[in-house]
Amino acid sequence: FQLCERVTRKPDIHPFYTRLIDAADETVDWPEAAIIGQRRFLAGLDALAERVPNLALEPGKRKYIGDCGDDPILVVQGPPGTGKSYTSAFAVLARAQGALAAGIPFRVFLSCKTHSAIDVLLHKIADVRGDLAEYRVQFPELFDTYFDARLLDLPLIRFKGKVASPDSIIELDDDSRPKAIQQILNHQVCVVGATPAAIRTLIRDVTGKELFGTTFCDLLVLDEASQMNLPESLLASLPLKPDGQVIVVGDHRQMPPIVHHDWASERRRTFQEFASYESLFLTLVAMQPRMIRFEESFRLHADIAEFLRREIYQQDGINFHSQHFAVLHDADVPDDFVRAVLEPEHPMIVIVHDERASQVANAFEVRLMRPVLETLGGEEYGLDARHGLGVVVPHRAQRALYRTQVPIVSDAVQTVEKFQGDERIAIVVSATESDPEYLTQASDFLLDPRRLNVALSRAKQKIILVASRSVFQILSTDEATFHNAQLWKNLLHQTCTTQLWHGQVEGVQVQVFGNTPRHAEREHTLSMEAITISRL
């Protein structure tokens, strides 16, 4: 309430709010010396890329790291597996080097909706800083030419984290002495990781109950912004200086904030006007700020990336792609059904069955997938729940069924929301819902393209989707539902079109379809081109 009342009455006390209203006249204090220092950092990465593998950067990442330091709001869209956190670590250090070169204060705040997302980003910065220390030893002349040695001592601070941080990160909490805020202010240049609520606590350590007017943040990085709503972002940006930078990182094609109210039908004018329940990232995209989009995934098999490019990311003008072609190894599996599902030649598998009576739990799908999961988690493949194997479900009731009936994957089963940001070598997606009437009524949940995008994009080598035929047969006069259903239909009817197995399981008809591998598509295209040329 205080936030709404004070900001509405005097918006200039909250710089980020002012930019959300109108960013046209906003400016950032980023002097020429800072620009030069930041670009020198990027030039250093280019020089290192000639000696160190896997350091070459695509154009969007180069721009993010070496440019845009004077943008009031910079939005970075990173599709699945494109290295958002890793690149953000470089971008933060490049800007810190710019500030050091210009001799200006530069306190960076990293804030996300979840503690785990903050820890990932802060740890990435610690890792990159450690890599730079090694490069200083290996290539001393190169390091001295391009990098500021003070970066190696850049304080990394975690405020009110939930898990223990490594020794490279300073841990602070409410009981820290002197107060946490004073320890932060003692550093002219530093990086602080804290949730929006924790940042509010820091402000109150200075002012008591007053939230506004205390500004000491020069760069605010809001990561996983597709899951952060507007009120959370306003809390996180309380300490932002009027001329401070804001970087918003996320992907509105992945899961939005979890809401427990039908906001789309909310009639109150203020909620419709400000859409405070909506994703911060989606809100900013509509404002058309400076935007950088990443294209190359370092996680997904190339076939999975190609499907997501064609069906999802081409609408953003993103040539989403991957150069990874690793697949599961071929194993001697006696069961014909399981062998077809795990066929290495097909990294994308759709299993279609004719069971049609399930809503939020589907015991048939659990029994059907049990031998597949036991094979993946057994001696043949040895995929563990931490890194190797994951099972993605839409409902907690289905999660409970898998955990009780397939003990080998009890730690590997999670809902889509819990899996966002994670990855596994092989992923099984259990659609669960099969009752046609229930599907029609609740289709906006299961068929949400962001949900399917997250589910499919957790897999590095193999994605297996099991679903009732009724999911692929949904017909609706609602435009959004019709569009969303088409994504599922295209997965089956345009991508996974090679039938690998068919038969009955427990009297239920089941079919297994695999995708056409990319190399086969290329060979077919070349063959057709050769035929065309010969005819000419």
Coordinates of C-alpha atoms in Angstrom, one line a residue:
F1 CA 0.0 0.0 0.0
Q2 CA 2.8 2.4 0.9
L3 CA 4.5 1.7 -2.4
C4 CA 1.4 2.5 -4.4
E5 CA 0.5 5.6 -2.4
R6 CA 3.9 7.2 -2.4
V7 CA 4.9 6.4 -6.0
T8 CA 1.5 7.6 -7.3
R9 CA 1.8 10.9 -5.5
K10 CA 5.5 11.5 -6.3
P11 CA 6.8 9.1 -9.0
D12 CA 10.2 10.7 -9.2
I13 CA 11.2 9.1 -5.9
H14 CA 11.2 5.7 -7.6
P15 CA 13.4 5.8 -10.8
F16 CA 12.4 2.4 -12.1
Y17 CA 8.7 3.3 -11.8
T18 CA 9.4 6.5 -13.7
R19 CA 11.0 4.5 -16.5
L20 CA 8.1 2.1 -16.6
I21 CA 5.7 5.1 -17.1
D22 CA 7.9 6.8 -19.7
A23 CA 11.6 6.0 -20.4
A24 CA 12.0 8.5 -23.3
D25 CA 13.8 11.2 -21.3
E26 CA 15.7 8.9 -18.9
T27 CA 19.5 8.9 -19.1
V28 CA 22.3 6.9 -17.5
D29 CA 25.6 8.3 -16.2
W30 CA 28.1 6.3 -18.1
P31 CA 31.2 8.4 -19.0
E32 CA 33.5 7.9 -22.0
A33 CA 36.1 6.3 -19.8
A34 CA 33.6 3.7 -18.6
I35 CA 32.6 2.9 -22.2
I36 CA 36.2 2.4 -23.2
G37 CA 36.9 0.2 -20.1
Q38 CA 33.8 -1.9 -20.8
R39 CA 34.8 -2.4 -24.5
R40 CA 38.3 -3.3 -23.5
F41 CA 36.9 -6.2 -21.5
L42 CA 35.1 -7.5 -24.6
A43 CA 38.3 -7.1 -26.6
G44 CA 40.1 -9.2 -23.9
L45 CA 37.5 -12.0 -24.4
D46 CA 38.1 -11.9 -28.1
A47 CA 41.8 -12.2 -27.6
L48 CA 41.3 -15.1 -25.1
A49 CA 38.9 -16.9 -27.6
E50 CA 42.0 -17.4 -29.9
R51 CA 43.6 -19.4 -27.2
V52 CA 40.8 -20.8 -25.1
P53 CA 38.1 -23.1 -26.5
N54 CA 34.4 -22.2 -26.2
L55 CA 34.9 -18.5 -25.6
A56 CA 33.7 -17.3 -29.0
L57 CA 30.5 -15.2 -28.6
E58 CA 27.5 -14.7 -30.9
P59 CA 26.7 -11.1 -31.9
G60 CA 23.9 -10.6 -29.3
K61 CA 26.2 -11.7 -26.5
R62 CA 29.0 -9.5 -27.7
K63 CA 26.6 -6.5 -27.7
Y64 CA 25.4 -7.4 -24.2
I65 CA 28.9 -7.6 -22.8
G66 CA 30.7 -4.7 -24.5
D67 CA 27.9 -2.2 -25.2
C68 CA 24.6 -0.8 -23.9
G69 CA 26.2 0.5 -20.7
D70 CA 24.2 3.8 -21.1
D71 CA 20.8 2.2 -21.6
P72 CA 18.3 3.1 -18.8
I73 CA 16.6 -0.3 -19.4
L74 CA 18.1 -3.1 -21.4
V75 CA 16.0 -6.2 -22.0
V76 CA 17.8 -9.5 -22.7
Q77 CA 15.8 -12.4 -24.1
G78 CA 17.5 -15.8 -23.7
P79 CA 15.7 -18.9 -25.0
P80 CA 16.4 -22.2 -23.2
G81 CA 20.1 -23.1 -22.7
T82 CA 21.5 -20.0 -24.4
G83 CA 23.8 -19.2 -21.4
K84 CA 21.9 -16.2 -19.9
S85 CA 23.6 -16.5 -16.5
Y86 CA 27.1 -17.1 -17.9
T87 CA 26.8 -14.2 -20.3
S88 CA 25.3 -11.9 -17.6
A89 CA 28.4 -12.7 -15.5
F90 CA 30.6 -11.4 -18.2
A91 CA 28.3 -8.4 -18.7
V92 CA 28.4 -7.4 -15.1
L93 CA 32.2 -7.7 -14.9
A94 CA 32.7 -5.7 -18.1
R95 CA 30.6 -2.9 -16.7
A96 CA 32.5 -3.1 -13.4
Q97 CA 35.7 -2.7 -15.3
G98 CA 34.2 0.3 -17.0
A99 CA 33.3 1.9 -13.7
L100 CA 36.8 1.2 -12.3
A101 CA 38.3 2.8 -15.4
A102 CA 36.2 5.9 -14.9
G103 CA 36.7 6.0 -11.1
I104 CA 33.0 6.0 -10.3
P105 CA 31.1 4.0 -7.7
F106 CA 29.4 0.9 -9.1
R107 CA 27.3 -1.2 -6.7
V108 CA 25.5 -4.0 -8.6
F109 CA 22.4 -5.7 -7.3
L110 CA 21.3 -9.1 -8.6
S111 CA 17.7 -9.9 -7.8
C112 CA 15.3 -12.7 -8.8
K113 CA 12.1 -14.2 -7.6
T114 CA 13.8 -17.3 -6.2
H115 CA 16.9 -17.8 -4.1
S116 CA 18.2 -20.5 -6.4
A117 CA 18.2 -18.2 -9.4
I118 CA 20.2 -15.6 -7.4
D119 CA 22.7 -18.2 -6.3
V120 CA 23.2 -19.4 -9.9
L121 CA 24.0 -16.0 -11.2
L122 CA 26.2 -15.0 -8.3
H123 CA 28.1 -18.2 -8.5
K124 CA 28.6 -17.7 -12.2
I125 CA 30.2 -14.4 -11.6
A126 CA 32.4 -16.0 -9.0
D127 CA 33.3 -18.8 -11.5
V128 CA 34.2 -16.2 -14.3
R129 CA 36.2 -14.2 -11.8
G130 CA 38.1 -17.4 -11.0
D131 CA 38.7 -18.1 -14.7
L132 CA 40.1 -14.6 -15.1
A133 CA 42.5 -15.3 -12.3
E134 CA 43.7 -18.4 -14.1
Y135 CA 44.1 -16.5 -17.4
R136 CA 46.2 -14.0 -15.6
V137 CA 48.7 -16.8 -14.7
Q138 CA 48.5 -18.4 -18.2
F139 CA 48.5 -15.3 -20.3
P140 CA 49.9 -12.5 -18.2
E141 CA 50.6 -10.1 -21.1
L142 CA 47.2 -10.5 -22.5
F143 CA 45.5 -10.1 -19.1
D144 CA 47.5 -6.9 -18.4
T145 CA 46.5 -5.5 -21.8
Y146 CA 42.8 -6.0 -21.5
F147 CA 41.6 -6.6 -17.9
D148 CA 41.7 -4.7 -14.7
A149 CA 43.3 -6.8 -12.0
R150 CA 41.0 -5.2 -9.4
L151 CA 38.2 -7.4 -10.8
L152 CA 39.8 -10.4 -9.2
D153 CA 39.1 -8.8 -5.7
L154 CA 35.6 -7.6 -6.6
P155 CA 33.5 -8.3 -3.5
L156 CA 30.6 -10.7 -4.1
I157 CA 28.0 -10.5 -1.4
R158 CA 25.0 -12.7 -0.7
F159 CA 22.4 -11.2 1.6
K160 CA 19.9 -13.5 3.4
G161 CA 20.5 -16.5 1.3
K162 CA 18.9 -19.9 2.1
V163 CA 22.0 -22.1 1.5
A164 CA 25.6 -21.8 2.4
S165 CA 27.7 -19.9 -0.2
P166 CA 31.2 -20.9 -1.3
D167 CA 34.2 -19.1 0.3
S168 CA 34.4 -16.8 -2.7
I169 CA 31.1 -15.1 -1.7
I170 CA 30.6 -13.0 1.5
E171 CA 27.5 -14.0 3.4
L172 CA 25.5 -11.4 5.2
D173 CA 22.2 -11.6 7.2
D174 CA 20.2 -9.5 9.7
D175 CA 22.6 -10.4 12.5
S176 CA 25.8 -9.3 10.6
R177 CA 28.0 -6.8 12.5
P178 CA 28.3 -4.0 11.4
K179 CA 25.0 -4.0 9.7
A180 CA 24.8 -5.6 6.3
I181 CA 24.0 -2.3 4.6
Q182 CA 27.1 -0.6 6.1
Q183 CA 29.3 -3.5 4.9
I184 CA 27.9 -3.0 1.4
L185 CA 28.3 0.7 1.4
N186 CA 31.9 0.3 2.5
H187 CA 32.6 -1.0 -1.0
Q188 CA 32.6 1.5 -3.9
V189 CA 32.4 -1.4 -6.4
C190 CA 30.7 -4.7 -5.4
V191 CA 28.0 -7.2 -6.4
V192 CA 25.1 -8.0 -4.1
G193 CA 22.6 -10.9 -4.5
A194 CA 19.3 -10.5 -2.7
T195 CA 15.6 -11.2 -3.2
P196 CA 13.2 -8.2 -3.5
A197 CA 12.0 -8.7 0.1
A198 CA 15.7 -8.8 1.3
I199 CA 16.4 -5.6 -0.6
R200 CA 13.5 -3.9 1.3
T201 CA 15.1 -5.1 4.5
L202 CA 18.3 -3.4 3.6
I203 CA 16.5 -0.2 2.9
R204 CA 14.8 -0.3 6.3
D205 CA 18.2 -0.9 8.0
V206 CA 19.0 2.7 6.9
T207 CA 15.7 4.5 7.2
G208 CA 13.5 2.5 9.6
K209 CA 10.1 2.3 8.1
E210 CA 10.7 4.6 5.1
L211 CA 11.2 2.8 1.8
F212 CA 11.9 5.7 -0.5
G213 CA 14.7 8.1 -1.2
T214 CA 17.7 6.0 -0.2
T215 CA 19.6 5.1 -3.4
F216 CA 22.9 3.4 -3.7
C217 CA 22.5 0.9 -6.6
D218 CA 24.3 1.7 -9.8
L219 CA 23.2 -1.4 -11.8
L220 CA 20.2 -3.5 -11.1
V221 CA 20.1 -6.9 -12.8
L222 CA 16.7 -8.6 -12.7
D223 CA 17.1 -12.2 -13.8
E224 CA 14.4 -14.8 -14.6
A225 CA 12.2 -11.8 -15.1
S226 CA 9.5 -13.8 -16.9
Q227 CA 8.6 -15.2 -13.4
M228 CA 8.8 -11.8 -11.6
N229 CA 5.8 -9.6 -11.4
L230 CA 5.7 -5.8 -11.3
P231 CA 5.4 -5.3 -7.5
E232 CA 8.3 -7.5 -6.9
S233 CA 10.4 -5.6 -9.4
L234 CA 9.5 -2.3 -7.8
L235 CA 10.7 -3.7 -4.4
A236 CA 13.9 -4.9 -5.9
S237 CA 14.6 -1.5 -7.5
L238 CA 14.1 0.6 -4.4
P239 CA 17.8 1.4 -4.0
L240 CA 18.3 2.2 -7.7
K241 CA 20.0 5.6 -8.4
P242 CA 18.1 8.0 -10.7
D243 CA 20.8 7.6 -13.3
G244 CA 21.4 3.9 -12.6
Q245 CA 21.3 1.1 -15.2
V246 CA 18.7 -1.7 -15.3
I247 CA 19.1 -5.0 -17.1
V248 CA 16.2 -7.3 -17.3
V249 CA 16.9 -10.9 -18.3
G250 CA 14.4 -13.6 -19.1
D251 CA 12.2 -15.1 -21.7
H252 CA 8.4 -14.5 -22.0
R253 CA 8.1 -17.7 -24.0
Q254 CA 8.8 -19.6 -20.8
M255 CA 6.7 -19.9 -17.6
P256 CA 5.2 -16.6 -16.2
P257 CA 4.6 -15.8 -12.5
I258 CA 2.3 -18.3 -10.7
V259 CA -1.0 -16.6 -10.0
H260 CA -4.0 -17.9 -8.1
H261 CA -6.6 -15.6 -9.5
D262 CA -8.3 -15.1 -12.8
W263 CA -6.8 -11.7 -13.4
A264 CA -7.8 -11.7 -17.1
S265 CA -11.4 -11.5 -15.9
E266 CA -10.8 -8.9 -13.2
R267 CA -13.0 -5.9 -13.7
R268 CA -11.4 -3.4 -11.4
R269 CA -10.0 -0.6 -13.6
T270 CA -6.6 -0.3 -11.9
F271 CA -5.7 -3.9 -12.3
Q272 CA -6.6 -3.8 -16.0
E273 CA -4.7 -0.6 -16.4
F274 CA -1.4 -1.6 -14.7
A275 CA -1.6 -5.4 -15.0
S276 CA 0.5 -5.7 -11.8
Y277 CA 0.0 -9.5 -11.9
E278 CA 1.7 -9.8 -15.2
S279 CA 5.3 -10.8 -15.9
L280 CA 7.8 -7.9 -15.7
F281 CA 9.5 -9.2 -18.8
L282 CA 6.2 -9.3 -20.8
T283 CA 5.4 -5.8 -19.6
L284 CA 8.7 -4.4 -20.8
V285 CA 8.6 -6.2 -24.2
A286 CA 5.4 -4.3 -24.9
M287 CA 7.2 -1.0 -24.3
Q288 CA 9.7 -1.8 -27.0
P289 CA 12.9 -0.9 -25.1
R290 CA 16.5 -1.7 -26.3
M291 CA 16.4 -5.5 -26.6
I292 CA 19.1 -8.1 -27.2
R293 CA 18.1 -11.7 -28.2
F294 CA 20.3 -14.8 -27.9
E295 CA 20.1 -17.5 -30.5
E296 CA 22.4 -20.4 -29.8
S297 CA 21.5 -23.1 -27.2
F298 CA 24.4 -24.9 -25.5
R299 CA 22.0 -27.4 -23.9
L300 CA 19.5 -28.9 -26.4
H301 CA 20.0 -31.4 -29.1
A302 CA 19.8 -29.7 -32.5
D303 CA 16.6 -31.4 -33.4
I304 CA 14.8 -30.1 -30.3
A305 CA 16.1 -26.6 -30.9
E306 CA 14.9 -26.7 -34.5
F307 CA 11.3 -27.6 -33.4
L308 CA 11.3 -24.8 -30.8
R309 CA 12.7 -22.3 -33.4
R310 CA 10.0 -23.2 -35.9
E311 CA 7.1 -23.3 -33.6
I312 CA 7.9 -20.7 -31.0
Y313 CA 10.9 -18.5 -31.4
Q314 CA 10.6 -17.5 -35.1
Q315 CA 7.8 -15.2 -34.0
D316 CA 10.4 -13.2 -32.1
G317 CA 12.8 -13.2 -35.1
I318 CA 15.2 -15.5 -33.2
N319 CA 17.1 -18.0 -35.3
F320 CA 17.2 -20.4 -32.3
H321 CA 19.6 -23.2 -33.0
S322 CA 22.1 -25.7 -31.4
Q323 CA 25.2 -27.4 -32.7
H324 CA 24.8 -30.4 -30.3
F325 CA 24.1 -33.8 -31.8
A326 CA 24.9 -36.1 -28.9
V327 CA 22.4 -38.8 -28.3
L328 CA 21.8 -41.7 -25.9
H329 CA 24.0 -44.7 -26.6
D330 CA 22.5 -47.8 -28.2
A331 CA 21.7 -50.5 -25.7
D332 CA 20.6 -54.1 -25.8
V333 CA 17.0 -53.7 -24.6
P334 CA 14.9 -56.9 -24.9
D335 CA 11.5 -55.1 -24.7
D336 CA 10.4 -54.0 -28.2
F337 CA 8.4 -51.0 -26.8
V338 CA 11.2 -49.7 -24.7
R339 CA 13.8 -50.3 -27.4
A340 CA 11.7 -48.2 -29.8
V341 CA 11.2 -45.4 -27.3
L342 CA 15.0 -45.3 -26.6
E343 CA 16.1 -45.5 -30.2
P344 CA 19.1 -43.2 -30.4
E345 CA 18.4 -42.1 -34.0
H346 CA 15.3 -40.2 -32.8
P347 CA 16.1 -37.7 -30.0
M348 CA 12.4 -36.6 -30.0
I349 CA 9.7 -39.3 -29.2
V350 CA 6.0 -39.0 -28.9
I351 CA 4.0 -41.9 -27.4
V352 CA 0.3 -41.8 -28.2
H353 CA -2.2 -43.9 -26.3
D354 CA -6.0 -44.3 -26.4
E355 CA -6.7 -44.1 -22.6
R356 CA -9.4 -41.3 -22.3
A357 CA -10.6 -41.2 -18.7
S358 CA -7.9 -39.3 -16.7
Q359 CA -7.9 -35.8 -15.3
V360 CA -5.1 -34.7 -12.9
A361 CA -3.7 -38.2 -12.4
N362 CA -3.1 -41.0 -15.0
A363 CA -2.2 -44.4 -13.6
F364 CA -2.0 -45.9 -17.1
E365 CA 0.7 -43.5 -18.2
V366 CA 2.7 -44.3 -15.1
R367 CA 2.5 -48.0 -15.7
L368 CA 3.3 -47.5 -19.4
M369 CA 6.4 -45.5 -18.7
R370 CA 7.7 -47.6 -15.8
P371 CA 9.8 -50.0 -17.9
V372 CA 11.2 -47.0 -19.9
L373 CA 12.2 -45.2 -16.7
E374 CA 13.6 -48.3 -15.0
T375 CA 15.8 -48.9 -18.1
L376 CA 17.0 -45.3 -18.2
G377 CA 17.7 -45.3 -14.4
G378 CA 19.2 -48.8 -14.4
E379 CA 22.5 -50.4 -15.3
E380 CA 22.1 -49.9 -19.1
Y381 CA 22.1 -46.1 -18.9
G382 CA 22.7 -45.2 -15.3
L383 CA 20.9 -41.8 -15.4
D384 CA 20.5 -40.4 -12.0
A385 CA 17.8 -38.0 -10.7
R386 CA 20.3 -35.1 -10.2
H387 CA 21.7 -34.8 -13.7
G388 CA 20.6 -37.6 -15.9
L389 CA 16.8 -38.2 -15.8
G390 CA 13.8 -36.1 -15.2
V391 CA 10.0 -36.6 -15.3
V392 CA 7.9 -33.6 -15.9
V393 CA 4.2 -33.6 -15.0
P394 CA 1.5 -31.0 -15.0
H395 CA -0.1 -31.9 -11.6
R396 CA 1.1 -32.8 -8.2
A397 CA -1.3 -35.8 -8.1
Q398 CA 0.6 -37.3 -11.1
R399 CA 3.9 -36.6 -9.4
A400 CA 2.7 -38.6 -6.4
L401 CA 1.7 -41.5 -8.6
Y402 CA 5.2 -41.7 -10.2
R403 CA 6.9 -41.4 -6.9
T404 CA 5.0 -44.2 -5.3
Q405 CA 4.8 -46.6 -8.3
V406 CA 8.2 -46.0 -9.9
P407 CA 10.6 -45.7 -6.9
I408 CA 13.7 -45.4 -9.1
V409 CA 12.6 -41.9 -10.2
S410 CA 11.0 -40.7 -7.0
D411 CA 13.6 -37.9 -6.8
A412 CA 13.4 -37.1 -10.5
V413 CA 9.7 -36.2 -10.8
Q414 CA 8.6 -32.5 -10.7
T415 CA 5.9 -30.2 -12.1
V416 CA 6.8 -27.9 -15.0
E417 CA 7.1 -24.9 -12.7
K418 CA 9.7 -26.7 -10.5
F419 CA 11.8 -27.8 -13.5
Q420 CA 12.2 -24.4 -15.1
G421 CA 15.8 -23.5 -15.2
D422 CA 16.9 -27.1 -14.8
E423 CA 18.2 -29.7 -17.3
R424 CA 18.7 -33.4 -17.7
I425 CA 20.2 -35.8 -20.3
A426 CA 16.8 -37.4 -20.8
I427 CA 13.3 -36.0 -20.0
V428 CA 10.0 -37.8 -19.9
V429 CA 6.9 -35.5 -20.2
S430 CA 3.7 -37.1 -19.0
A431 CA 0.7 -35.1 -20.3
T432 CA -1.6 -36.9 -17.8
E433 CA -4.9 -35.3 -18.9
S434 CA -6.9 -37.5 -21.3
D435 CA -10.6 -37.0 -20.5
P436 CA -11.9 -35.1 -23.6
E437 CA -14.5 -33.1 -21.7
Y438 CA -11.9 -32.1 -19.0
L439 CA -9.4 -31.2 -21.6
T440 CA -11.8 -28.9 -23.3
Q441 CA -12.6 -27.1 -20.0
A442 CA -9.1 -26.9 -18.7
S443 CA -7.1 -26.7 -21.9
D444 CA -5.6 -23.3 -21.1
F445 CA -3.5 -25.0 -18.5
L446 CA -2.1 -28.0 -20.2
L447 CA -1.9 -26.5 -23.7
D448 CA -0.2 -23.2 -22.6
P449 CA 2.7 -23.1 -25.1
R450 CA 5.0 -21.7 -22.4
R451 CA 4.4 -24.9 -20.4
L452 CA 5.3 -27.2 -23.3
N453 CA 8.3 -25.0 -24.2
V454 CA 9.8 -25.4 -20.7
A455 CA 9.0 -29.1 -20.6
L456 CA 10.6 -29.9 -23.9
S457 CA 13.6 -27.7 -23.4
R458 CA 14.9 -29.4 -20.3
A459 CA 16.3 -32.3 -22.3
K460 CA 19.9 -32.4 -23.6
Q461 CA 19.8 -35.6 -25.6
K462 CA 16.3 -37.2 -25.5
I463 CA 12.8 -35.9 -25.0
I464 CA 10.0 -38.4 -24.6
L465 CA 6.4 -37.1 -24.5
V466 CA 3.6 -39.5 -23.6
A467 CA 0.0 -38.3 -24.1
S468 CA -3.5 -39.5 -24.9
R469 CA -4.7 -39.2 -28.5
S470 CA -7.4 -37.0 -27.2
V471 CA -4.8 -34.3 -26.5
F472 CA -4.0 -34.1 -30.2
Q473 CA -7.7 -34.1 -31.2
I474 CA -8.8 -31.0 -29.3
L475 CA -11.1 -28.8 -31.4
S476 CA -12.1 -25.5 -30.0
T477 CA -13.8 -22.3 -31.3
D478 CA -11.7 -20.3 -28.8
E479 CA -8.9 -18.7 -30.9
A480 CA -6.2 -19.0 -28.2
T481 CA -7.1 -22.7 -27.4
F482 CA -7.1 -23.5 -31.1
H483 CA -3.7 -21.9 -31.6
N484 CA -2.2 -23.6 -28.5
A485 CA -3.5 -27.0 -29.5
Q486 CA -1.8 -26.6 -32.9
L487 CA 1.6 -26.7 -31.2
W488 CA 0.9 -30.2 -29.9
K489 CA -0.5 -31.3 -33.2
N490 CA 2.5 -30.0 -35.1
L491 CA 4.8 -32.0 -32.7
L492 CA 3.0 -35.2 -33.7
H493 CA 1.9 -34.6 -37.3
Q494 CA 4.8 -32.6 -38.6
T495 CA 7.8 -33.4 -36.5
C496 CA 7.5 -36.9 -34.9
T497 CA 6.1 -38.7 -37.9
T498 CA 8.1 -41.9 -38.1
Q499 CA 6.2 -44.8 -36.5
L500 CA 8.6 -46.9 -34.5
W501 CA 6.3 -49.3 -32.7
H502 CA 2.6 -50.0 -32.3
G503 CA 0.6 -52.5 -30.2
Q504 CA -1.5 -52.9 -27.1
V505 CA -0.6 -52.4 -23.5
E506 CA -3.2 -53.5 -21.0
G507 CA -5.7 -53.6 -23.8
V508 CA -5.0 -50.0 -24.8
Q509 CA -3.7 -49.1 -28.2
V510 CA -0.3 -47.4 -28.1
Q511 CA 1.9 -46.0 -30.8
V512 CA 5.5 -44.7 -30.7
F513 CA 6.6 -42.0 -33.1
G514 CA 10.1 -40.5 -33.6
N515 CA 11.2 -37.3 -35.3
T516 CA 13.1 -37.2 -38.6
P517 CA 16.7 -36.5 -37.6
R518 CA 18.2 -33.3 -38.9
H519 CA 20.9 -35.1 -40.9
A520 CA 18.2 -37.1 -42.7
E521 CA 16.4 -33.9 -43.5
R522 CA 19.5 -32.4 -44.9
E523 CA 20.2 -35.5 -47.0
H524 CA 16.6 -35.5 -48.3
T525 CA 16.9 -31.8 -49.2
L526 CA 20.2 -32.3 -51.0
S527 CA 18.7 -35.3 -52.8
M528 CA 15.7 -33.3 -54.0
E529 CA 18.0 -30.5 -55.1
A530 CA 20.1 -32.9 -57.1
I531 CA 17.0 -34.4 -58.8
T532 CA 15.8 -30.9 -59.7
I533 CA 19.2 -29.9 -61.2
S534 CA 19.3 -33.2 -63.2
R535 CA 15.8 -32.5 -64.6
L536 CA 16.9 -29.0 -65.6

